[in-house]
PDB file of C-alpha atoms in Angstrom:
ATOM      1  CA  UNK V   1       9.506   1.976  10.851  1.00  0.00           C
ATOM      2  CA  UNK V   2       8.056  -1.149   8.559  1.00  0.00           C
ATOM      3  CA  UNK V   3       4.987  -0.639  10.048  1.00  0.00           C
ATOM      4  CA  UNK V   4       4.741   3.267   8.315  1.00  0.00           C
ATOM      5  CA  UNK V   5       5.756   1.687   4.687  1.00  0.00           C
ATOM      6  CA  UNK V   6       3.415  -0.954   5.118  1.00  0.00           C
ATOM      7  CA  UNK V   7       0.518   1.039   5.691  1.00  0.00           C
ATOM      8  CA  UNK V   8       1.773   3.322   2.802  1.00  0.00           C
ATOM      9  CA  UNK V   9       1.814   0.360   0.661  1.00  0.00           C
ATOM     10  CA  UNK V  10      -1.739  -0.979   1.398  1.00  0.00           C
ATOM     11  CA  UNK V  11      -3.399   2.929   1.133  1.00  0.00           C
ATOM     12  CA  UNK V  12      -1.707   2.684  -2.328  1.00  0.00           C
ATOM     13  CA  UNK V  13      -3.102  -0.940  -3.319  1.00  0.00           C
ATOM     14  CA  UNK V  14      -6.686   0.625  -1.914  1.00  0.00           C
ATOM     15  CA  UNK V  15      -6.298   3.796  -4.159  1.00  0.00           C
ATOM     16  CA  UNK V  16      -5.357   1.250  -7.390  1.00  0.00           C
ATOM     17  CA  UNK V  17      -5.123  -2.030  -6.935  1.00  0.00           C
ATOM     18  CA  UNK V  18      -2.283  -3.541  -9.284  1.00  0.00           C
ATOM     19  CA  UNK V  19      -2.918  -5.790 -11.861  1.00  0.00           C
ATOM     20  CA  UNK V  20      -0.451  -9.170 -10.367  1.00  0.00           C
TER      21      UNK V  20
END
C-alpha cells in the first residue's frame, strides 16, 4: 500500500530531516 511507504517516508524525515 502507498499509505505504508508514506508513513515510512515521514518517520524517516522526523528521525533526520533532509537538507532540500
Amino acid at each position: 500500500r502507498k499509505e505504508k511507504k508514506k508513513m515510512v517516508f515521514v518517520s524517516k524525515v522526523q528521525t533526520a530531516p533532509y537538507e532540500g
